[in-house]
């Protein structure tokens, strides 16, 4: 593409604003996409306001969105101009050695599959660039709302990865700490993977309601009322839980998790620890290092196949991320207010979404 475009950017740590810059260049394996819907993420907040990945100047934010292809490179085989596409937040280089080893999200170095709003401009622009288009795009299924399609960029794949990392098995007692949109999707994933008892820990009533009504939670623990480890041990008659998923809070939750895990238990962490240098693991509860309690932490996997599989879960009614879309904006300018909502997290907010088209009837294909 040539010419200038508008984008909503991180100007430096602690400062955001609208900027103008060159429209992205399309290489032979790439695609340029015009957004149809966008959503800000808690990770954008860690990045801008906590400096979670270090300093960045005039970098367009955002890694959650779906869109329409406006240009494809000469080597792209599976997509053409006009296709409406899902785009994962993580867009690996599929021919890298890390991808060949099964860790595509770290292609090119640790966390380097995370390119949008990290190593290059994100999706909050009039156009955005997708590397390795054949590997990183998938078609939006017919009839899917574009806001729901945005949840396939990050919230659903990250939540589902949390349940994979925790290795949830049939009948497990699972505790999910933090049920923002990621934790809610992790709850849905743990339920689909057969959790027998599914305890969600948070303090926000609207999140409990959605987890219990739509995503398979069986018990709610309010960590503001009493230490969550005490409440979980009481609920389980001192037994503890088989698996813990961490999708919120801070490094102290690793201590809590070790206290409630049974020997042989496993922690699946997808939380982005935006501050602090170290994590304390309590020695005694960790069996002096011999309890077989393990931590698996990961960045979500991307990829076309993965996107298609996760989209199928929505298409055929296994999970509906639409329940999380509490705040809807119409028109590109809404990105600014939507991001601010993620920063202030007012009561009732789960996930904001911005439809690019001001006419909301056009937001389903
Ligand atoms: P969110 O909306 O902030 O949700 C986190 C929830 O955890 C909030 O409801 C929060 O409550 C709650 N919480 C805080 N302290 C807690 C505690 N001690 N025990 C239990 N719950 C607690 O965030 P999100 O958008 O769902 O994202 C979750 C995390 O995943 C973020 O750190 C995000 O950056 C990260 N992430 C990771 C990946 C990945 O690939 N690994 C991808 C996307 C996002 P309050 O709001 O009341 O504090
Ligand atoms: Zn995100």
mmCIF file with all atom_site columns, C-alpha atoms in Angstrom, residues 118-243:
data_model
loop_
_atom_site.group_PDB
_atom_site.id
_atom_site.type_symbol
_atom_site.label_atom_id
_atom_site.label_alt_id
_atom_site.label_comp_id
_atom_site.label_asym_id
_atom_site.label_entity_id
_atom_site.label_seq_id
_atom_site.pdbx_PDB_ins_code
_atom_site.Cartn_x
_atom_site.Cartn_y
_atom_site.Cartn_z
_atom_site.occupancy
_atom_site.B_iso_or_equiv
_atom_site.pdbx_formal_charge
_atom_site.auth_seq_id
_atom_site.auth_comp_id
_atom_site.auth_asym_id
_atom_site.auth_atom_id
_atom_site.pdbx_PDB_model_num
ATOM 1   C CA . UNK A 1 118 ? 5.195   -5.416  20.133 1.00 0.00 ? 118 UNK A CA 1
ATOM 2   C CA . UNK A 1 119 ? 7.709   -5.629  17.261 1.00 0.00 ? 119 UNK A CA 1
ATOM 3   C CA . UNK A 1 120 ? 5.568   -3.850  14.675 1.00 0.00 ? 120 UNK A CA 1
ATOM 4   C CA . UNK A 1 121 ? 2.421   -1.781  14.411 1.00 0.00 ? 121 UNK A CA 1
ATOM 5   C CA . UNK A 1 122 ? -0.711  -3.384  15.748 1.00 0.00 ? 122 UNK A CA 1
ATOM 6   C CA . UNK A 1 123 ? -4.206  -3.646  14.325 1.00 0.00 ? 123 UNK A CA 1
ATOM 7   C CA . UNK A 1 124 ? -5.617  -0.276  15.521 1.00 0.00 ? 124 UNK A CA 1
ATOM 8   C CA . UNK A 1 125 ? -4.808  1.329   12.166 1.00 0.00 ? 125 UNK A CA 1
ATOM 9   C CA . UNK A 1 126 ? -6.857  1.934   9.052  1.00 0.00 ? 126 UNK A CA 1
ATOM 10  C CA . UNK A 1 127 ? -4.805  -0.948  7.651  1.00 0.00 ? 127 UNK A CA 1
ATOM 11  C CA . UNK A 1 128 ? -2.554  -3.545  9.214  1.00 0.00 ? 128 UNK A CA 1
ATOM 12  C CA . UNK A 1 129 ? 0.076   -5.942  7.960  1.00 0.00 ? 129 UNK A CA 1
ATOM 13  C CA . UNK A 1 130 ? -0.082  -9.735  8.425  1.00 0.00 ? 130 UNK A CA 1
ATOM 14  C CA . UNK A 1 131 ? 3.111   -11.728 7.861  1.00 0.00 ? 131 UNK A CA 1
ATOM 15  C CA . UNK A 1 132 ? 2.913   -15.261 6.469  1.00 0.00 ? 132 UNK A CA 1
ATOM 16  C CA . UNK A 1 133 ? -0.730  -14.744 5.430  1.00 0.00 ? 133 UNK A CA 1
ATOM 17  C CA . UNK A 1 134 ? -1.374  -18.370 4.420  1.00 0.00 ? 134 UNK A CA 1
ATOM 18  C CA . UNK A 1 135 ? -0.303  -19.525 7.880  1.00 0.00 ? 135 UNK A CA 1
ATOM 19  C CA . UNK A 1 136 ? -1.832  -16.788 9.962  1.00 0.00 ? 136 UNK A CA 1
ATOM 20  C CA . UNK A 1 137 ? -5.281  -15.986 8.539  1.00 0.00 ? 137 UNK A CA 1
ATOM 21  C CA . UNK A 1 138 ? -8.535  -17.946 8.406  1.00 0.00 ? 138 UNK A CA 1
ATOM 22  C CA . UNK A 1 139 ? -11.876 -17.087 6.841  1.00 0.00 ? 139 UNK A CA 1
ATOM 23  C CA . UNK A 1 140 ? -14.600 -15.693 9.097  1.00 0.00 ? 140 UNK A CA 1
ATOM 24  C CA . UNK A 1 141 ? -17.350 -18.326 9.119  1.00 0.00 ? 141 UNK A CA 1
ATOM 25  C CA . UNK A 1 142 ? -20.538 -17.251 7.348  1.00 0.00 ? 142 UNK A CA 1
ATOM 26  C CA . UNK A 1 143 ? -22.863 -15.347 9.674  1.00 0.00 ? 143 UNK A CA 1
ATOM 27  C CA . UNK A 1 144 ? -20.399 -14.801 12.520 1.00 0.00 ? 144 UNK A CA 1
ATOM 28  C CA . UNK A 1 145 ? -20.713 -11.400 14.200 1.00 0.00 ? 145 UNK A CA 1
ATOM 29  C CA . UNK A 1 146 ? -17.500 -9.422  13.719 1.00 0.00 ? 146 UNK A CA 1
ATOM 30  C CA . UNK A 1 147 ? -17.280 -8.661  17.446 1.00 0.00 ? 147 UNK A CA 1
ATOM 31  C CA . UNK A 1 148 ? -17.429 -12.379 18.207 1.00 0.00 ? 148 UNK A CA 1
ATOM 32  C CA . UNK A 1 149 ? -14.868 -12.960 15.452 1.00 0.00 ? 149 UNK A CA 1
ATOM 33  C CA . UNK A 1 150 ? -12.514 -10.592 17.319 1.00 0.00 ? 150 UNK A CA 1
ATOM 34  C CA . UNK A 1 151 ? -12.649 -12.890 20.345 1.00 0.00 ? 151 UNK A CA 1
ATOM 35  C CA . UNK A 1 152 ? -10.886 -15.490 18.187 1.00 0.00 ? 152 UNK A CA 1
ATOM 36  C CA . UNK A 1 153 ? -7.805  -13.259 18.014 1.00 0.00 ? 153 UNK A CA 1
ATOM 37  C CA . UNK A 1 154 ? -6.822  -13.636 21.632 1.00 0.00 ? 154 UNK A CA 1
ATOM 38  C CA . UNK A 1 155 ? -9.416  -14.102 24.397 1.00 0.00 ? 155 UNK A CA 1
ATOM 39  C CA . UNK A 1 156 ? -10.680 -17.485 23.278 1.00 0.00 ? 156 UNK A CA 1
ATOM 40  C CA . UNK A 1 157 ? -7.338  -18.911 22.102 1.00 0.00 ? 157 UNK A CA 1
ATOM 41  C CA . UNK A 1 158 ? -5.549  -17.716 25.253 1.00 0.00 ? 158 UNK A CA 1
ATOM 42  C CA . UNK A 1 159 ? -8.221  -18.999 27.601 1.00 0.00 ? 159 UNK A CA 1
ATOM 43  C CA . UNK A 1 160 ? -8.296  -22.325 25.795 1.00 0.00 ? 160 UNK A CA 1
ATOM 44  C CA . UNK A 1 161 ? -4.525  -22.523 25.922 1.00 0.00 ? 161 UNK A CA 1
ATOM 45  C CA . UNK A 1 162 ? -4.692  -22.029 29.693 1.00 0.00 ? 162 UNK A CA 1
ATOM 46  C CA . UNK A 1 163 ? -6.812  -25.174 29.992 1.00 0.00 ? 163 UNK A CA 1
ATOM 47  C CA . UNK A 1 164 ? -4.334  -27.007 27.759 1.00 0.00 ? 164 UNK A CA 1
ATOM 48  C CA . UNK A 1 165 ? -1.384  -25.810 29.851 1.00 0.00 ? 165 UNK A CA 1
ATOM 49  C CA . UNK A 1 166 ? -3.134  -26.977 33.024 1.00 0.00 ? 166 UNK A CA 1
ATOM 50  C CA . UNK A 1 167 ? -3.842  -30.298 31.295 1.00 0.00 ? 167 UNK A CA 1
ATOM 51  C CA . UNK A 1 168 ? -7.425  -30.491 32.536 1.00 0.00 ? 168 UNK A CA 1
ATOM 52  C CA . UNK A 1 169 ? -8.706  -34.076 32.650 1.00 0.00 ? 169 UNK A CA 1
ATOM 53  C CA . UNK A 1 170 ? -12.193 -35.601 33.032 1.00 0.00 ? 170 UNK A CA 1
ATOM 54  C CA . UNK A 1 171 ? -13.479 -35.107 36.558 1.00 0.00 ? 171 UNK A CA 1
ATOM 55  C CA . UNK A 1 172 ? -10.670 -32.808 37.725 1.00 0.00 ? 172 UNK A CA 1
ATOM 56  C CA . UNK A 1 173 ? -11.310 -30.184 40.357 1.00 0.00 ? 173 UNK A CA 1
ATOM 57  C CA . UNK A 1 174 ? -10.103 -27.007 38.679 1.00 0.00 ? 174 UNK A CA 1
ATOM 58  C CA . UNK A 1 175 ? -9.686  -23.516 40.123 1.00 0.00 ? 175 UNK A CA 1
ATOM 59  C CA . UNK A 1 176 ? -9.567  -20.559 37.730 1.00 0.00 ? 176 UNK A CA 1
ATOM 60  C CA . UNK A 1 177 ? -8.043  -17.433 39.281 1.00 0.00 ? 177 UNK A CA 1
ATOM 61  C CA . UNK A 1 178 ? -9.194  -14.268 37.542 1.00 0.00 ? 178 UNK A CA 1
ATOM 62  C CA . UNK A 1 179 ? -12.249 -14.417 35.310 1.00 0.00 ? 179 UNK A CA 1
ATOM 63  C CA . UNK A 1 180 ? -11.850 -11.486 33.021 1.00 0.00 ? 180 UNK A CA 1
ATOM 64  C CA . UNK A 1 181 ? -12.433 -12.432 29.375 1.00 0.00 ? 181 UNK A CA 1
ATOM 65  C CA . UNK A 1 182 ? -9.354  -14.690 29.346 1.00 0.00 ? 182 UNK A CA 1
ATOM 66  C CA . UNK A 1 183 ? -10.362 -16.495 32.550 1.00 0.00 ? 183 UNK A CA 1
ATOM 67  C CA . UNK A 1 184 ? -13.956 -16.844 31.347 1.00 0.00 ? 184 UNK A CA 1
ATOM 68  C CA . UNK A 1 185 ? -12.753 -18.505 28.152 1.00 0.00 ? 185 UNK A CA 1
ATOM 69  C CA . UNK A 1 186 ? -10.417 -20.683 30.248 1.00 0.00 ? 186 UNK A CA 1
ATOM 70  C CA . UNK A 1 187 ? -13.443 -21.680 32.333 1.00 0.00 ? 187 UNK A CA 1
ATOM 71  C CA . UNK A 1 188 ? -15.380 -22.621 29.187 1.00 0.00 ? 188 UNK A CA 1
ATOM 72  C CA . UNK A 1 189 ? -12.369 -24.570 27.946 1.00 0.00 ? 189 UNK A CA 1
ATOM 73  C CA . UNK A 1 190 ? -11.908 -26.428 31.240 1.00 0.00 ? 190 UNK A CA 1
ATOM 74  C CA . UNK A 1 191 ? -15.597 -27.364 31.146 1.00 0.00 ? 191 UNK A CA 1
ATOM 75  C CA . UNK A 1 192 ? -15.245 -28.645 27.568 1.00 0.00 ? 192 UNK A CA 1
ATOM 76  C CA . UNK A 1 193 ? -12.189 -30.640 28.606 1.00 0.00 ? 193 UNK A CA 1
ATOM 77  C CA . UNK A 1 194 ? -14.253 -32.374 31.286 1.00 0.00 ? 194 UNK A CA 1
ATOM 78  C CA . UNK A 1 195 ? -13.554 -30.615 34.587 1.00 0.00 ? 195 UNK A CA 1
ATOM 79  C CA . UNK A 1 196 ? -15.780 -32.203 37.244 1.00 0.00 ? 196 UNK A CA 1
ATOM 80  C CA . UNK A 1 197 ? -15.801 -29.241 39.590 1.00 0.00 ? 197 UNK A CA 1
ATOM 81  C CA . UNK A 1 198 ? -14.897 -25.802 38.326 1.00 0.00 ? 198 UNK A CA 1
ATOM 82  C CA . UNK A 1 199 ? -14.218 -23.121 40.925 1.00 0.00 ? 199 UNK A CA 1
ATOM 83  C CA . UNK A 1 200 ? -13.878 -19.554 39.686 1.00 0.00 ? 200 UNK A CA 1
ATOM 84  C CA . UNK A 1 201 ? -12.075 -16.957 41.804 1.00 0.00 ? 201 UNK A CA 1
ATOM 85  C CA . UNK A 1 202 ? -12.632 -13.218 41.302 1.00 0.00 ? 202 UNK A CA 1
ATOM 86  C CA . UNK A 1 203 ? -14.593 -10.466 43.020 1.00 0.00 ? 203 UNK A CA 1
ATOM 87  C CA . UNK A 1 204 ? -16.784 -9.037  40.288 1.00 0.00 ? 204 UNK A CA 1
ATOM 88  C CA . UNK A 1 205 ? -20.427 -10.226 40.442 1.00 0.00 ? 205 UNK A CA 1
ATOM 89  C CA . UNK A 1 206 ? -21.098 -9.870  36.695 1.00 0.00 ? 206 UNK A CA 1
ATOM 90  C CA . UNK A 1 207 ? -18.173 -12.144 35.930 1.00 0.00 ? 207 UNK A CA 1
ATOM 91  C CA . UNK A 1 208 ? -19.369 -14.798 38.381 1.00 0.00 ? 208 UNK A CA 1
ATOM 92  C CA . UNK A 1 209 ? -22.824 -14.654 36.821 1.00 0.00 ? 209 UNK A CA 1
ATOM 93  C CA . UNK A 1 210 ? -21.514 -15.257 33.315 1.00 0.00 ? 210 UNK A CA 1
ATOM 94  C CA . UNK A 1 211 ? -19.090 -17.995 34.427 1.00 0.00 ? 211 UNK A CA 1
ATOM 95  C CA . UNK A 1 212 ? -21.852 -19.840 36.302 1.00 0.00 ? 212 UNK A CA 1
ATOM 96  C CA . UNK A 1 213 ? -24.599 -19.328 33.707 1.00 0.00 ? 213 UNK A CA 1
ATOM 97  C CA . UNK A 1 214 ? -22.759 -19.794 30.423 1.00 0.00 ? 214 UNK A CA 1
ATOM 98  C CA . UNK A 1 215 ? -19.305 -21.255 30.840 1.00 0.00 ? 215 UNK A CA 1
ATOM 99  C CA . UNK A 1 216 ? -19.718 -24.237 33.159 1.00 0.00 ? 216 UNK A CA 1
ATOM 100 C CA . UNK A 1 217 ? -18.420 -22.937 36.526 1.00 0.00 ? 217 UNK A CA 1
ATOM 101 C CA . UNK A 1 218 ? -19.798 -24.820 39.532 1.00 0.00 ? 218 UNK A CA 1
ATOM 102 C CA . UNK A 1 219 ? -18.582 -22.627 42.429 1.00 0.00 ? 219 UNK A CA 1
ATOM 103 C CA . UNK A 1 220 ? -17.670 -18.961 42.871 1.00 0.00 ? 220 UNK A CA 1
ATOM 104 C CA . UNK A 1 221 ? -15.072 -17.728 45.360 1.00 0.00 ? 221 UNK A CA 1
ATOM 105 C CA . UNK A 1 222 ? -14.809 -14.010 46.138 1.00 0.00 ? 222 UNK A CA 1
ATOM 106 C CA . UNK A 1 223 ? -11.168 -13.350 47.016 1.00 0.00 ? 223 UNK A CA 1
ATOM 107 C CA . UNK A 1 224 ? -12.102 -10.041 48.661 1.00 0.00 ? 224 UNK A CA 1
ATOM 108 C CA . UNK A 1 225 ? -14.149 -11.781 51.358 1.00 0.00 ? 225 UNK A CA 1
ATOM 109 C CA . UNK A 1 226 ? -11.447 -14.099 52.738 1.00 0.00 ? 226 UNK A CA 1
ATOM 110 C CA . UNK A 1 227 ? -8.169  -15.564 51.461 1.00 0.00 ? 227 UNK A CA 1
ATOM 111 C CA . UNK A 1 228 ? -9.062  -17.624 48.429 1.00 0.00 ? 228 UNK A CA 1
ATOM 112 C CA . UNK A 1 229 ? -6.843  -20.529 49.524 1.00 0.00 ? 229 UNK A CA 1
ATOM 113 C CA . UNK A 1 230 ? -8.870  -20.857 52.752 1.00 0.00 ? 230 UNK A CA 1
ATOM 114 C CA . UNK A 1 231 ? -12.168 -20.766 50.871 1.00 0.00 ? 231 UNK A CA 1
ATOM 115 C CA . UNK A 1 232 ? -11.020 -23.341 48.309 1.00 0.00 ? 232 UNK A CA 1
ATOM 116 C CA . UNK A 1 233 ? -9.696  -25.713 50.987 1.00 0.00 ? 233 UNK A CA 1
ATOM 117 C CA . UNK A 1 234 ? -12.991 -25.409 52.845 1.00 0.00 ? 234 UNK A CA 1
ATOM 118 C CA . UNK A 1 235 ? -15.060 -25.992 49.703 1.00 0.00 ? 235 UNK A CA 1
ATOM 119 C CA . UNK A 1 236 ? -13.064 -29.120 48.898 1.00 0.00 ? 236 UNK A CA 1
ATOM 120 C CA . UNK A 1 237 ? -13.027 -30.446 52.498 1.00 0.00 ? 237 UNK A CA 1
ATOM 121 C CA . UNK A 1 238 ? -9.277  -29.928 52.745 1.00 0.00 ? 238 UNK A CA 1
ATOM 122 C CA . UNK A 1 239 ? -8.579  -31.893 49.579 1.00 0.00 ? 239 UNK A CA 1
ATOM 123 C CA . UNK A 1 240 ? -7.483  -29.023 47.333 1.00 0.00 ? 240 UNK A CA 1
ATOM 124 C CA . UNK A 1 241 ? -7.629  -28.962 43.550 1.00 0.00 ? 241 UNK A CA 1
ATOM 125 C CA . UNK A 1 242 ? -6.084  -30.978 40.732 1.00 0.00 ? 242 UNK A CA 1
ATOM 126 C CA . UNK A 1 243 ? -5.410  -28.059 38.422 1.00 0.00 ? 243 UNK A CA 1
#
